[in-house]
C-alpha cells in the first residue's frame, strides 16, 4: 500500500504557505471542502484541494473575469 495521507492545512498554515493575509486564507478556506476532526474546533483543508482551487482561479491577462 503506497497511498499517502493528504496534507492538511489550517488557516495559519495556509496563510504562511501562500504568503497571504489571514482574511485571504479564511476566504480561500470558505470556498473549499473542510476536514473537521471530531472533538476539535479547528478546521483544515486538504492541500491538494488548495492547489486545484488556485489552478482553477489562475488566468492569463486577457482572461481575468470581471
Coordinates of N, CA and C in Angstrom, one line a residue, residues 3-65:
X3 N -0.4 4.5 -0.7 CA -1.2 5.7 -0.7 C -0.8 6.6 0.5
X4 N -0.5 7.8 0.2 CA -0.1 8.7 1.3 C -1.4 9.4 1.8
X5 N -1.3 9.8 3.1 CA -2.4 10.5 3.7 C -2.4 12.0 3.1
X6 N -3.5 12.6 3.0 CA -3.5 14.0 2.5 C -2.8 15.0 3.5
X7 N -2.2 16.0 2.9 CA -1.6 17.0 3.8 C -2.6 18.0 4.1
X8 N -2.9 18.2 5.4 CA -3.9 19.1 5.9 C -3.3 20.5 6.3
X9 N -4.0 21.5 6.0 CA -3.6 22.9 6.4 C -4.7 23.6 7.2
X10 N -4.3 24.2 8.3 CA -5.3 25.0 9.0 C -5.1 26.4 8.4
X11 N -5.9 27.4 8.9 CA -5.8 28.7 8.4 C -4.4 29.3 8.5
X12 N -3.8 29.2 9.6 CA -2.5 29.8 9.9 C -1.4 29.2 8.9
X13 N -1.5 27.9 8.7 CA -0.5 27.2 7.8 C -0.8 27.6 6.4
X14 N -2.0 27.7 6.0 CA -2.4 28.2 4.6 C -1.9 29.6 4.4
X15 N -2.1 30.5 5.4 CA -1.6 31.9 5.3 C -0.1 31.9 5.2
X16 N 0.6 31.1 5.9 CA 2.1 31.1 5.9 C 2.6 30.6 4.5
X17 N 2.0 29.4 4.1 CA 2.4 28.8 2.9 C 2.2 29.7 1.6
X18 N 1.0 30.4 1.6 CA 0.7 31.2 0.4 C 1.3 32.6 0.6
X19 N 1.6 33.0 1.8 CA 2.1 34.4 1.9 C 1.0 35.4 1.8
X20 N -0.2 35.1 2.3 CA -1.3 36.0 2.2 C -1.8 36.4 3.6
X21 N -2.7 37.3 3.6 CA -3.3 37.8 4.9 C -4.2 36.7 5.5
X22 N -4.5 36.9 6.7 CA -5.4 35.9 7.4 C -6.8 36.0 6.7
X23 N -7.2 37.1 6.4 CA -8.5 37.3 5.7 C -8.6 36.5 4.4
X24 N -7.5 36.6 3.6 CA -7.4 35.9 2.3 C -7.4 34.4 2.6
X25 N -6.7 33.9 3.6 CA -6.6 32.5 3.9 C -8.0 32.0 4.3
X26 N -8.7 32.8 5.1 CA -10.1 32.4 5.5 C -11.0 32.4 4.3
X27 N -10.9 33.4 3.4 CA -11.7 33.4 2.2 C -11.5 32.2 1.4
X28 N -10.3 31.8 1.2 CA -10.0 30.6 0.4 C -10.6 29.3 1.1
X29 N -10.4 29.2 2.4 CA -11.0 28.1 3.1 C -12.5 28.0 3.0
X30 N -13.2 29.1 3.0 CA -14.6 29.1 2.9 C -15.1 28.6 1.5
X31 N -14.2 28.6 0.5 CA -14.6 28.1 -0.8 C -14.2 26.6 -1.0
X32 N -13.6 26.0 0.0 CA -13.2 24.6 -0.2 C -13.9 23.7 0.8
X33 N -13.9 22.4 0.5 CA -14.4 21.4 1.5 C -13.4 21.4 2.7
X34 N -14.0 21.3 3.9 CA -13.1 21.3 5.1 C -13.1 19.9 5.7
X35 N -12.0 19.7 6.4 CA -11.9 18.5 7.3 C -12.1 18.9 8.7
X36 N -13.0 18.4 9.4 CA -13.2 18.8 10.8 C -13.1 17.5 11.6
X37 N -12.2 17.5 12.5 CA -11.9 16.3 13.3 C -12.8 16.4 14.6
X38 N -13.5 15.3 14.8 CA -14.4 15.3 16.0 C -13.7 15.6 17.3
X39 N -14.2 16.6 18.0 CA -13.7 17.0 19.3 C -12.7 18.1 19.2
X40 N -12.4 18.6 18.0 CA -11.5 19.7 17.8 C -12.3 20.9 17.2
X41 N -12.0 22.1 17.6 CA -12.7 23.3 17.0 C -12.0 23.6 15.7
X42 N -10.8 23.4 15.5 CA -10.0 23.8 14.3 C -10.5 23.0 13.1
X43 N -10.5 23.7 12.0 CA -10.9 23.0 10.7 C -9.7 23.1 9.8
X44 N -9.6 22.1 8.9 CA -8.5 22.0 7.9 C -9.0 21.9 6.5
X45 N -8.1 22.2 5.6 CA -8.4 22.0 4.2 C -7.3 21.1 3.7
X46 N -7.6 20.3 2.6 CA -6.6 19.4 2.0 C -5.7 20.3 1.1
X47 N -4.4 20.1 1.2 CA -3.5 20.8 0.4 C -3.8 20.7 -1.1
X48 N -4.1 19.4 -1.5 CA -4.4 19.2 -2.9 C -5.7 20.0 -3.4
X49 N -6.6 20.2 -2.5 CA -7.8 21.0 -2.9 C -7.4 22.5 -3.1
X50 N -6.5 22.9 -2.2 CA -6.0 24.3 -2.4 C -5.3 24.5 -3.7
X51 N -4.4 23.5 -4.1 CA -3.7 23.5 -5.3 C -4.7 23.6 -6.5
X52 N -5.7 22.7 -6.5 CA -6.7 22.6 -7.5 C -7.5 24.0 -7.6
X53 N -7.8 24.5 -6.5 CA -8.6 25.8 -6.5 C -7.7 26.9 -7.1
X54 N -6.4 27.0 -6.7 CA -5.6 28.0 -7.2 C -5.4 27.8 -8.7
X55 N -5.3 26.6 -9.2 CA -5.1 26.3 -10.6 C -6.4 26.8 -11.4
X56 N -7.6 26.6 -10.8 CA -8.8 27.0 -11.4 C -9.0 28.5 -11.4
X57 N -8.4 29.2 -10.5 CA -8.5 30.6 -10.4 C -7.3 31.4 -10.9
X58 N -6.5 30.7 -11.7 CA -5.3 31.4 -12.3 C -5.6 31.6 -13.8
X59 N -5.5 32.9 -14.2 CA -5.9 33.3 -15.6 C -4.8 34.0 -16.3
X60 N -4.8 34.0 -17.6 CA -3.9 34.8 -18.4 C -4.4 36.2 -18.3
X61 N -3.6 37.2 -18.7 CA -4.0 38.6 -18.6 C -5.3 38.9 -19.3
X62 N -5.6 38.4 -20.4 CA -6.8 38.6 -21.2 C -8.0 37.9 -20.8
X63 N -7.8 36.9 -19.8 CA -8.9 36.1 -19.4 C -9.5 36.4 -18.1
X64 N -8.9 37.4 -17.4 CA -9.4 37.7 -16.0 C -10.8 38.0 -16.0
X65 N -11.6 37.2 -15.2 CA -13.1 37.5 -15.1 C -13.3 38.9 -14.4

